[in-house]
Coordinates of C-alpha atoms and ligand atoms in Angstrom, one line a residue:
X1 CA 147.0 32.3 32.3
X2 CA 143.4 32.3 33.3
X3 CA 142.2 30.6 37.1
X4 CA 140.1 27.9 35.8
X5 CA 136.0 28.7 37.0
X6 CA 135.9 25.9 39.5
X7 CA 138.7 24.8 41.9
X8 CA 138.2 21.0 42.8
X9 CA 139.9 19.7 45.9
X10 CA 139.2 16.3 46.9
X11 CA 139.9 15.2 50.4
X12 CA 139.3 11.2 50.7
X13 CA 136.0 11.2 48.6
X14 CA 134.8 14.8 50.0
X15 CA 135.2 16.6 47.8
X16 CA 135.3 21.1 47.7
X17 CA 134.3 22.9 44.9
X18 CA 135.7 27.0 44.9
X19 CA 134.0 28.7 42.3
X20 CA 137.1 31.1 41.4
X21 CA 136.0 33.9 40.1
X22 CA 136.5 36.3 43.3
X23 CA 137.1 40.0 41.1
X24 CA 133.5 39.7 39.8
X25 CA 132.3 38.2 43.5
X26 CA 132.2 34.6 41.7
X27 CA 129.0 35.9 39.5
X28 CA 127.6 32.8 36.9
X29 CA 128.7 33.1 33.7
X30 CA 128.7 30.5 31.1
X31 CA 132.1 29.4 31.7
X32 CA 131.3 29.0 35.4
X33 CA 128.3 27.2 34.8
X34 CA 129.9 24.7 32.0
X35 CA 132.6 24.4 34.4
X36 CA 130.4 23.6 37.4
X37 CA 128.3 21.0 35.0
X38 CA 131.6 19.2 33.6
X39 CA 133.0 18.9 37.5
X40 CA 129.8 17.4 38.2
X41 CA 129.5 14.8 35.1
X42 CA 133.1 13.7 36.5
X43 CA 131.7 13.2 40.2
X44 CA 128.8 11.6 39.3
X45 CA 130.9 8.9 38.3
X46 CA 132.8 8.2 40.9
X47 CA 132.0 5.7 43.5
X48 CA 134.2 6.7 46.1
X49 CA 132.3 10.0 46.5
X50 CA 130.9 10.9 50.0
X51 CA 130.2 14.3 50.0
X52 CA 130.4 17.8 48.4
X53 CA 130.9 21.1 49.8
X54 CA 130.7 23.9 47.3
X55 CA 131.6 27.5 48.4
X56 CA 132.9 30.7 46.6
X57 CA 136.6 32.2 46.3
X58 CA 137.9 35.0 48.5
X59 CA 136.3 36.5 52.0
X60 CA 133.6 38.8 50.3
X61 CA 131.3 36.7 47.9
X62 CA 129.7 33.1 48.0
X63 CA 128.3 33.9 44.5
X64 CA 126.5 37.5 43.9
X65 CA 124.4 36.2 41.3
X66 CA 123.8 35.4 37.7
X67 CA 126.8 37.2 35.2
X68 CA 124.5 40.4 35.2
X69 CA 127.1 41.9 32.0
X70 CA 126.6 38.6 30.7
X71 CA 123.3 39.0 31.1
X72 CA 122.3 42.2 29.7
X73 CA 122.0 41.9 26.0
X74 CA 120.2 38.8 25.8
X75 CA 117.1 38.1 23.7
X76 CA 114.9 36.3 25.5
X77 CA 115.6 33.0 23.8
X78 CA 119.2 33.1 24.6
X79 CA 117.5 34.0 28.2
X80 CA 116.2 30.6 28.4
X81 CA 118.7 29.1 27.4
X82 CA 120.7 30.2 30.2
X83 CA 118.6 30.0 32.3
X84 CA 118.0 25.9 31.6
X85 CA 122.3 25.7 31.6
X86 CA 121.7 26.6 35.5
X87 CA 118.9 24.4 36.0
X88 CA 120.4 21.7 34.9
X89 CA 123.5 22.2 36.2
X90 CA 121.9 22.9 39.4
X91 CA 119.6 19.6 39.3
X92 CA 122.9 17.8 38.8
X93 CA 124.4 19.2 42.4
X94 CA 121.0 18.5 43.9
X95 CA 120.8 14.9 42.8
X96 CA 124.1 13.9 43.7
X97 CA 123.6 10.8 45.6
X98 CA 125.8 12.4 48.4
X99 CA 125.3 15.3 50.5
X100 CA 125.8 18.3 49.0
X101 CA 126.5 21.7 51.5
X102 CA 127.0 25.3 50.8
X103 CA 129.5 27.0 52.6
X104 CA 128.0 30.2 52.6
X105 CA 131.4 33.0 53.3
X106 CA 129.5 36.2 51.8
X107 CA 127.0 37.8 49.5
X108 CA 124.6 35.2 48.5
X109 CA 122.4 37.1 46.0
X110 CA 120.4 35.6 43.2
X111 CA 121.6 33.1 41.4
X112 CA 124.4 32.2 44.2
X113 CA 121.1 32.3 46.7
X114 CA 119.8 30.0 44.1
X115 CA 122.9 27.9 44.1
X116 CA 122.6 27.7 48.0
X117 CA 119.0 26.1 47.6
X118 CA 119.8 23.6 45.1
X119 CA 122.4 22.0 47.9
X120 CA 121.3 19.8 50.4
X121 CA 121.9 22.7 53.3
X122 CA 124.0 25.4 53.6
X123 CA 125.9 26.9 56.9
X124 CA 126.6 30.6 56.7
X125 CA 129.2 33.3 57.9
X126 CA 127.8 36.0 60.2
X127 CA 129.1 38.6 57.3
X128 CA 126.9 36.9 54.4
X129 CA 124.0 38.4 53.2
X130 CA 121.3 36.5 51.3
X131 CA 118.7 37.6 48.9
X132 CA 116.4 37.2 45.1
X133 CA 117.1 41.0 43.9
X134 CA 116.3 40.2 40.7
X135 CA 113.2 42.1 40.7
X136 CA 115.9 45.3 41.0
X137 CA 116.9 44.4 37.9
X138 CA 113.7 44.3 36.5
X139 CA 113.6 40.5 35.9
X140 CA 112.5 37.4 38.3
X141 CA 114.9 34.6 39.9
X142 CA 115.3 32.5 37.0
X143 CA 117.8 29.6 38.3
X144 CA 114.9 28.3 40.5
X145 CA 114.6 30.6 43.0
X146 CA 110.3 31.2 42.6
X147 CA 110.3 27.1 43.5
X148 CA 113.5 26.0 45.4
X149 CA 113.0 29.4 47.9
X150 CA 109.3 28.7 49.1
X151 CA 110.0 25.0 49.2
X152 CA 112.6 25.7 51.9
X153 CA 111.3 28.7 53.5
X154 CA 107.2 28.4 53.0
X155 CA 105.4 30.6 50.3
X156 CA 105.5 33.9 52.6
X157 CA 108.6 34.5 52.8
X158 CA 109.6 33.6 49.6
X159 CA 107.0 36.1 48.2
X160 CA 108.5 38.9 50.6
X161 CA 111.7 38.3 49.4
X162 CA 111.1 37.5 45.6
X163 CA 108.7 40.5 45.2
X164 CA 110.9 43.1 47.3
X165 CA 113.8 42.1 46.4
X166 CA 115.1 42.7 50.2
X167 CA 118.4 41.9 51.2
X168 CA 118.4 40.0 54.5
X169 CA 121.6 38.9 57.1
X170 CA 123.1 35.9 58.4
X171 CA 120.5 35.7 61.5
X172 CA 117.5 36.3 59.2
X173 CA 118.8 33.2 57.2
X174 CA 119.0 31.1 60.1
X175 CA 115.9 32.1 61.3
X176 CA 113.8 31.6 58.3
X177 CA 115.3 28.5 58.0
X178 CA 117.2 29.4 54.6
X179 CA 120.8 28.4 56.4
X180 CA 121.4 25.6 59.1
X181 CA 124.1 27.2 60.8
X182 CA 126.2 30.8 61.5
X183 CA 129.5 31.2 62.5
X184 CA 132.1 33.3 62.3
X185 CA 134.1 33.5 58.8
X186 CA 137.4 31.6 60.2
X187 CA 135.1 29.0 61.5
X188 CA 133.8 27.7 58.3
X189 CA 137.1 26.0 57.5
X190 CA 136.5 23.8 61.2
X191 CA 133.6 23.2 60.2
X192 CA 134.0 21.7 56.9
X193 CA 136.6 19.3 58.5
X194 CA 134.1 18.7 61.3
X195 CA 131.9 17.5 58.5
X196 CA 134.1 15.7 56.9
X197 CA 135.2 13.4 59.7
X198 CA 131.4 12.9 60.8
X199 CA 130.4 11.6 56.9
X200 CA 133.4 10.0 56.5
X201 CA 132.8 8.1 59.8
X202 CA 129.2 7.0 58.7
X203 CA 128.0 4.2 56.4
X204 CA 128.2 5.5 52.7
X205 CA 125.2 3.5 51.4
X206 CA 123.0 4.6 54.3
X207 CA 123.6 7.9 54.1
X208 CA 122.8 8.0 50.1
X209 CA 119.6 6.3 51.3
X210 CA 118.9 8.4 53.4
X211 CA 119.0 11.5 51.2
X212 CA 117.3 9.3 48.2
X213 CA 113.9 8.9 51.3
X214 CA 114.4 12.6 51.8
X215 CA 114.6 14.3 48.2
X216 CA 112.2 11.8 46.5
X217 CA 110.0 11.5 49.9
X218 CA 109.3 15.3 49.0
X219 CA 107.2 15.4 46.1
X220 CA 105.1 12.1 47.1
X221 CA 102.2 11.7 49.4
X222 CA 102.9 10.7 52.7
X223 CA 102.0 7.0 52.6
X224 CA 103.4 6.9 49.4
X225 CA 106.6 8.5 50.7
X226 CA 106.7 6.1 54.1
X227 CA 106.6 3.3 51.8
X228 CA 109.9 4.2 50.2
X229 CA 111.4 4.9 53.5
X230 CA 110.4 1.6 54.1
X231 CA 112.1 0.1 51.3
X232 CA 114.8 1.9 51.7
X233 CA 115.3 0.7 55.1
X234 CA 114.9 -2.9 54.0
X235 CA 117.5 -2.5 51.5
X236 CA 119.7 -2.0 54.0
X237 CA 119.7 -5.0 55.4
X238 CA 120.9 -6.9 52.1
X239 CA 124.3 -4.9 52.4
X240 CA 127.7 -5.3 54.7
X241 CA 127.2 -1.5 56.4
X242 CA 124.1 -2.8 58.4
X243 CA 126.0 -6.0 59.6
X244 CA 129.2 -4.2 60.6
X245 CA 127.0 -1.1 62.0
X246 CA 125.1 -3.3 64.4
X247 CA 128.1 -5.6 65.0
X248 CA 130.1 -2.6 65.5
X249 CA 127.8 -1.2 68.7
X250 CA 127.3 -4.8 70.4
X251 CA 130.8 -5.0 70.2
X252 CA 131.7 -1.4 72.1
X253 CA 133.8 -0.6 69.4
X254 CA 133.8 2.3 66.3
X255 CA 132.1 0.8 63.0
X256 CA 134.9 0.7 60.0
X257 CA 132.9 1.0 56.5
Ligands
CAA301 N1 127.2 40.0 37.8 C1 128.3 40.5 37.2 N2 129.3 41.2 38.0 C2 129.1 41.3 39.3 C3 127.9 40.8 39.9 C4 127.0 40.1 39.1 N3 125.9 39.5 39.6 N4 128.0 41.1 41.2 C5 129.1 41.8 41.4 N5 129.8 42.0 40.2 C6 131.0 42.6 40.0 C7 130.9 44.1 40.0 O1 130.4 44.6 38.7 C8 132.3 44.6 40.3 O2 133.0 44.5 39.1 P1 134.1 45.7 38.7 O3 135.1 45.7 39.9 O4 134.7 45.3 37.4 O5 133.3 47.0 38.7 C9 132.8 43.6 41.2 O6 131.9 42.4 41.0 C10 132.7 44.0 42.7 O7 131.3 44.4 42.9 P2 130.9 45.8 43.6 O8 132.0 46.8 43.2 O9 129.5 46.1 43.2 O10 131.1 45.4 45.1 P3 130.2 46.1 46.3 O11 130.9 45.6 47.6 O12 130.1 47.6 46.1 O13 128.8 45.5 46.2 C11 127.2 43.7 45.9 C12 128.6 44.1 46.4 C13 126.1 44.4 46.8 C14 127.1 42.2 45.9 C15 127.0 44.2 44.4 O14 128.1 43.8 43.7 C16 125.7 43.8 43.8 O15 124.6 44.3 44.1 N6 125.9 42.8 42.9 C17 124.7 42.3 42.1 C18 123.8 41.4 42.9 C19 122.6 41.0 42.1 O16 121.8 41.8 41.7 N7 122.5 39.7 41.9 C20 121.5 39.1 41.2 C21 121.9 39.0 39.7 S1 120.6 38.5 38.7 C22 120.4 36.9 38.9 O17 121.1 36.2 39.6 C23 119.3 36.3 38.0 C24 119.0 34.9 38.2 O18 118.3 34.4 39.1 C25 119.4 34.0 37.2

């Protein structure tokens, strides 16, 4: 019997998603990608949900890009068609109303690089290497990498990496900004619990609210973006998080949302 493309475990509302296809180094094909998008449609349901962590099968690959067999005979019509199954896919993760982390343990080429960006960060081991080869292949990102890369990194370095088609390491990530953290492989599992207790321990509601000021703060002016801080903030107050938070600190003891 076949693995099925994505692995879902769910540990009190955070939830991990192993894309399972470690022989091909987790590559996107369709079935991954309808896969990824029917996980998704069932999260975005749930109310319980506080975060999602999303990483890749095995100790070589986060994802080594877009199925390039898959790939290879396609007109380009059936090109943008795939293309838009990733986006969309892709803007579902990224508009989760939860935080959404890559777990970075490997190769993180192409479209996995592009997977990376469409989550809300993404840690890194010190063995994965990042990069948009597409150009190699004689082709451009096409799962948002042109937009998603210099929105994170700046214009620059985007270009460098878009239009060489340069492989860079774990410390280049971090420094450029493109991962939050390194570590060492076998630390990625401590961290993900570490996570999970800190964003289990915090207000649900605030923390969606937060990343709502964040993502939609982005594409706005600034006034226009400090305003929906503002409301955001507001908001709030209305609910039973603020009112147990503040109660919780004049009363020296732990906050229980
Ligand atoms: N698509 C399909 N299969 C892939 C793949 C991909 N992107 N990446 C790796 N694989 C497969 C290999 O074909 C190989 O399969 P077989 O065992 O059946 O031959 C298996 O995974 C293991 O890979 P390698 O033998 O190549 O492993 P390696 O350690 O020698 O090299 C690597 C690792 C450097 C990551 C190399 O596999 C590689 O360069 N992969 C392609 C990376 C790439 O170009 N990614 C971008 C794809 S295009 C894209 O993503 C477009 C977009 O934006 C939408």
């Amino acid at each position: 019997m076949s693995e099925k493309p994505i692995e879902v475990v769910d540990n009190g509302g955070i939830v991990r998603l192993t894309i399972t296809r470690p022989k091909a180094l987790n590559a996107l094909n369709s079935a991954v990608l309808e896969a990824l998008e029917a996980t998704l449609l069932e999260l975005e349901a749930r109310d319980d949900l506080r975060a999602v962590l999303i990483t890749g099968a095995g100790e070589k690959a986060f994802v080594a890009g877009a199925d390039i067999a898959e790939m290879r005979d396609k007109t380009p019509e059936q090109a943008r068609a795939f293309a838009q199954k990733a986006l969309k896919t892709f803007k579902r993760l990224e508009t989760l109303p939860v935080p959404v982390v890559a777990l970075v343990n490997g190769f993180c080429l192409g479209g996995g690089c592009e997977l990376a960006l469409a989550s809300d960060w993404a840690v890194a081991s010190d063995n994965a290497v990042f990069g948009q080869p597409e150009v190699l292949l004689g082709v451009i990102p096409g799962f948002g990498g042109t937009q998603r890369l210099p929105r994170r990194v700046g214009p620059a370095m985007a270009l460098d990496l878009v239009t060489t088609g340069r492989k860079i390491d774990a410390a280049e990530a971090l420094r450029i900004g493109l991962v939050n953290q390194v570590m060492p492989q076998a630390n990625l599992e401590a961290y993900a619990e570490e996570l999970t207790k800190q964003l289990g321990g915090n207000g649900p509601e605030a923390v969606r609210n937060a990343k709502q000021a964040v993502h939609d703060g982005q594409d706005q002016d600034l006034d226009s973006a400090l305003a929906l801080e503002t409301s955001l903030f507001a908001l709030g107050f209305a609910g039973a998080e603020q009112k147990e938070g503040m109660n919780a600190f004049l009363e020296k003891r732990k906050p229980n949302f």
